[in-house]
Coordinates of C-alpha atoms in Angstrom, one line a residue:
X38 CA 3.4 15.4 18.4
X39 CA 0.6 16.0 15.8
X40 CA -0.2 13.4 13.2
X41 CA -0.1 14.4 9.5
X42 CA -3.9 14.3 9.4
X43 CA -4.0 16.9 12.2
X44 CA -1.2 19.0 10.6
X45 CA -3.0 19.2 7.3
X46 CA -6.5 19.7 8.7
X47 CA -8.4 22.8 7.4
X48 CA -12.1 23.9 7.7
X49 CA -14.0 25.8 5.1
X50 CA -15.4 29.2 6.4
X51 CA -17.0 30.2 3.1
X52 CA -16.4 29.9 -0.6
X53 CA -12.7 29.8 -1.3
X54 CA -11.8 30.7 2.3
X55 CA -10.4 28.1 4.7
X56 CA -8.8 28.0 8.1
X57 CA -6.0 25.7 9.1
X58 CA -5.8 24.3 12.6
X59 CA -2.8 25.0 14.9
X60 CA -1.2 21.9 16.3
X61 CA 0.9 21.0 19.3
X62 CA 4.5 21.9 18.6
X63 CA 7.8 22.9 20.3
X64 CA 8.8 25.1 17.4
X65 CA 9.1 28.9 17.8
X66 CA 7.6 29.5 14.4
X67 CA 5.2 27.6 12.2
X68 CA 6.9 24.8 10.2
X69 CA 6.9 25.9 6.5
X70 CA 5.9 22.4 5.3
X71 CA 2.6 22.7 7.3
X72 CA 1.8 26.0 5.7
X73 CA 2.6 24.7 2.2
X74 CA 0.6 21.5 2.9
X75 CA -2.4 23.3 4.2
X76 CA -2.3 25.7 1.3
X77 CA -2.3 22.9 -1.1
X78 CA -5.2 21.2 0.6
X79 CA -7.2 24.5 0.3
X80 CA -6.3 24.7 -3.4
X81 CA -7.3 21.1 -4.1
X82 CA -10.7 21.7 -2.6
X83 CA -11.5 24.3 -5.2
X84 CA -10.8 22.2 -8.3
X85 CA -12.7 19.4 -10.1
X86 CA -11.6 15.9 -9.2
X87 CA -10.2 15.1 -12.7
X88 CA -7.5 17.7 -12.2
X89 CA -4.3 16.6 -10.4
X90 CA -1.8 19.0 -9.0
X91 CA 1.6 18.8 -10.9
X92 CA 3.5 21.8 -9.4
X93 CA 3.5 24.5 -6.8
X94 CA 5.6 27.5 -6.2
X95 CA 5.5 29.3 -2.8
X96 CA 7.1 32.1 -0.9
X97 CA 7.5 32.3 2.9
X98 CA 6.9 36.0 3.6
X99 CA 6.8 36.2 7.4
X100 CA 7.4 33.8 10.3
X101 CA 4.1 32.2 11.3
X102 CA 2.8 31.9 14.9
X103 CA 2.5 28.1 15.5
X104 CA -0.1 28.7 18.3
X105 CA -2.4 30.7 16.0
X106 CA -4.6 29.3 13.1
X107 CA -3.9 30.4 9.5
X108 CA -6.6 31.6 7.2
X109 CA -6.2 30.6 3.5
X110 CA -7.7 32.7 0.7
X111 CA -7.9 30.9 -2.7
X112 CA -8.0 32.8 -6.0
X113 CA -9.3 30.9 -9.0
X114 CA -6.8 32.3 -11.5
X115 CA -7.7 30.0 -14.4
X116 CA -10.0 27.1 -15.2
X117 CA -9.3 25.5 -18.6
X118 CA -10.0 22.2 -20.2
X119 CA -6.6 20.7 -19.5
X120 CA -5.1 23.0 -16.9
X121 CA -6.3 25.1 -14.0
X122 CA -4.4 27.4 -11.7
X123 CA -5.0 28.5 -8.1
X124 CA -3.3 31.2 -6.0
X125 CA -3.4 30.8 -2.2
X126 CA -2.5 33.3 0.4
X127 CA -2.0 32.3 4.0
X128 CA -2.8 35.0 6.5
X129 CA -2.3 35.5 10.3
X130 CA -3.3 38.7 12.2
X131 CA -4.3 40.3 8.9
X132 CA -0.8 39.9 7.3
X133 CA 0.2 37.4 4.6
X134 CA 2.8 34.9 5.8
X135 CA 2.8 32.7 2.7
X136 CA 1.7 32.8 -0.9
X137 CA 1.6 30.0 -3.3
X138 CA 0.6 29.3 -6.9
X139 CA -0.4 25.7 -7.8
X140 CA -1.1 24.3 -11.3
X141 CA -3.4 21.3 -12.0
X142 CA -3.5 19.1 -15.0
X143 CA -5.9 16.4 -16.2
X144 CA -3.0 14.3 -17.4
X145 CA -2.1 13.1 -20.9
X146 CA 0.2 10.8 -22.9
X147 CA 3.7 11.9 -24.1
X148 CA 7.4 11.2 -24.0
X149 CA 8.8 9.6 -20.9
X150 CA 12.3 9.5 -19.3
X151 CA 14.0 10.2 -16.0
X152 CA 17.4 10.2 -14.3
X153 CA 18.5 7.0 -12.6
X154 CA 18.0 6.7 -8.9
X155 CA 21.3 7.0 -6.9
X156 CA 23.0 3.8 -5.9
X157 CA 22.7 3.9 -2.1
X158 CA 22.0 1.5 0.7
X159 CA 18.4 0.8 1.5
X160 CA 16.7 2.2 4.6
X161 CA 17.1 -1.0 6.5
X162 CA 20.9 -0.5 6.5
X163 CA 20.6 3.1 7.9
X164 CA 20.1 4.2 11.5
X165 CA 16.6 5.5 12.4
X166 CA 17.1 9.1 13.5
X167 CA 14.9 8.3 16.5
X168 CA 17.7 6.1 17.8
X169 CA 20.1 9.0 18.0
X170 CA 21.6 10.4 21.2
X171 CA 19.4 12.9 23.1
X172 CA 21.6 15.7 21.9
X173 CA 20.7 14.9 18.3
X174 CA 17.2 13.6 18.9
X175 CA 15.6 17.0 19.7
X176 CA 15.6 17.9 16.1
X177 CA 13.4 14.9 15.1
X178 CA 11.1 14.9 18.2
X179 CA 8.8 17.2 16.3
X180 CA 8.3 14.6 13.6
X181 CA 8.1 11.4 15.6
X182 CA 5.4 10.0 13.3
X183 CA 8.0 10.0 10.5
X184 CA 10.8 7.5 10.0
X185 CA 13.8 9.5 8.8
X186 CA 17.1 8.0 8.0
X187 CA 20.0 10.2 6.9
X188 CA 22.8 8.4 5.0
X189 CA 26.3 8.8 6.5
X190 CA 28.5 10.8 4.2
X191 CA 30.7 7.8 3.3
X192 CA 27.6 6.0 2.0
X193 CA 26.3 8.9 -0.1
X194 CA 26.4 8.4 -3.9
X195 CA 28.6 11.4 -5.0
X196 CA 28.6 10.5 -8.7
X197 CA 27.2 13.9 -9.7
X198 CA 30.2 15.6 -8.2
X199 CA 28.1 17.9 -6.0
X200 CA 30.0 19.9 -3.4
X201 CA 27.3 19.7 -0.8
X202 CA 25.0 16.6 -1.0
X203 CA 22.8 14.7 1.5
X204 CA 20.6 11.7 1.0
X205 CA 17.7 10.8 3.2
X206 CA 15.2 7.9 3.3
X207 CA 11.9 8.8 4.8
X208 CA 8.3 7.5 5.2
X209 CA 5.3 8.1 7.4
X210 CA 5.2 5.4 10.1
X211 CA 1.4 4.7 10.1
X212 CA -0.7 3.6 7.1
X213 CA -2.3 6.6 5.4
X214 CA -5.6 6.9 3.6
X215 CA -5.5 5.6 0.0
X216 CA -6.5 8.9 -1.5
X217 CA -3.6 9.9 -3.8
X218 CA -4.3 13.6 -3.1
X219 CA -3.6 13.1 0.6
X220 CA -0.2 11.6 -0.2
X221 CA 0.6 14.6 -2.5
X222 CA -0.3 17.1 0.3
X223 CA 1.7 15.0 2.7
X224 CA 4.8 15.3 0.5
X225 CA 4.3 19.0 0.2
X226 CA 4.6 19.0 4.0
X227 CA 7.5 16.7 4.2
X228 CA 9.6 18.1 1.3
X229 CA 10.4 21.2 3.4
X230 CA 12.1 19.0 6.0
X231 CA 15.9 18.3 6.0
X232 CA 16.4 20.0 2.6
X233 CA 18.3 23.0 3.9
X234 CA 20.5 20.6 5.7
X235 CA 22.2 19.8 2.5
X236 CA 23.7 23.3 2.5
X237 CA 25.2 22.7 5.9
X238 CA 27.0 19.4 5.0
X239 CA 30.3 21.1 4.3
X240 CA 29.9 23.8 7.0
X241 CA 29.1 21.6 10.0
X242 CA 30.8 23.8 12.6
X243 CA 29.7 27.2 11.3
X244 CA 26.7 28.6 13.4
X245 CA 24.0 29.5 10.9
X246 CA 20.5 30.9 11.1
X247 CA 18.3 29.0 8.6
X248 CA 14.8 29.5 7.3
X249 CA 12.9 28.6 4.2
X250 CA 12.5 31.6 1.8
X251 CA 10.7 29.9 -1.1
X252 CA 9.7 26.4 -2.2
X253 CA 9.0 24.9 -5.6
X254 CA 7.7 21.3 -6.0
X255 CA 6.9 19.2 -9.0
X256 CA 4.8 16.0 -8.7
X257 CA 6.0 13.7 -11.4
X258 CA 4.6 10.2 -10.7
X259 CA 2.2 8.5 -8.3
X260 CA 3.6 7.5 -4.9
X261 CA 2.7 6.7 -1.3
X262 CA 4.1 8.8 1.5
X263 CA 3.9 5.8 3.9
X264 CA 6.3 3.8 1.7
X265 CA 10.0 4.5 1.7
X266 CA 11.1 7.4 -0.4
X267 CA 14.7 8.5 -1.1
X268 CA 15.3 12.3 -0.9
X269 CA 18.5 13.0 -2.9
X270 CA 19.5 16.6 -1.9
X271 CA 22.2 18.9 -3.2
X272 CA 23.2 22.5 -2.6
X273 CA 24.9 23.8 -5.7
X274 CA 25.5 27.3 -4.4
X275 CA 25.5 29.4 -1.2
X276 CA 26.4 33.0 -0.7
X277 CA 25.3 36.4 0.5
X278 CA 23.3 34.8 3.4
X279 CA 21.3 32.5 1.1
X280 CA 21.6 28.9 0.1
X281 CA 20.1 27.2 -3.0
X282 CA 19.1 23.6 -2.5
X283 CA 17.6 21.0 -4.8
X284 CA 16.0 17.6 -4.3
X285 CA 14.9 14.6 -6.3
X286 CA 12.6 12.1 -4.6
X287 CA 12.5 8.5 -5.7
X288 CA 10.4 5.5 -4.5
X289 CA 12.1 2.2 -3.8
X290 CA 11.5 0.9 -7.3
X291 CA 13.6 3.8 -8.6
X292 CA 10.8 5.9 -10.1
X293 CA 11.4 9.6 -9.7
X294 CA 8.2 10.8 -8.1
X295 CA 8.9 14.5 -7.3
X296 CA 11.5 17.3 -7.7
X297 CA 12.1 20.2 -5.3
X298 CA 14.0 23.5 -5.4
X299 CA 14.3 25.7 -2.4
X300 CA 16.2 28.8 -1.5
X301 CA 16.8 29.3 2.2
X302 CA 18.3 31.9 4.6
X303 CA 21.8 30.8 5.7
X304 CA 22.9 33.8 7.8
X305 CA 26.2 33.3 9.7
X306 CA 25.7 33.9 13.4
X307 CA 28.5 36.0 15.0
X308 CA 29.3 35.9 18.7
X309 CA 28.2 39.0 20.6

């Protein structure tokens, strides 16, 4: 399947207007992480290099056609000395499929603290998802450039007492460019993957239609997406056909590098 470089590739059509490439896929609708990642690439290209993205908030408005390109319109909402803000709208066939606001900061000095990384086995002790049976493997074929390792439930650190929790080690298999911005955009792509699965942990046998409704992501510290990252995921609530999910992402040294919140569709499928 497509490499991350291909999945994030966009071309500039004119000032503040970009077009994302469609990629080979077996999915019936555009993967939300690709739209979010391409939107962030478009936003980054309109800010000065001293500004680093620290957060994004996006809404998935319509299913995207994976065989069609997406046009991204960037609005320069604010350009300040310390912060700047961009709003990006992804469009297919004249209709918005995604909208995102991203905030950029020049960085500063201040207080520092973080929660401790969960005490879990390292990735070398967990099965690579590409080694699963064919019945399970289809889900990960789309992302064969990623090494994804889901911890078995009996090895998850449940110290926070969460009802629904999932922990996933992941990394990109090939070495990526050193540009930190590329790794940030890569994480915007990857952070949409597996997160809604945390809501299904305690409902494994209930047929459910799932889709991302929104996505919020905070970039907290530098990282590399081709090094192992732990995605600590919880779903504190689900009801009325929606599930709330949260994620904290740590590097192997224990640094919390990002935080994610997402609400997704979790509609029960009834037999006809």
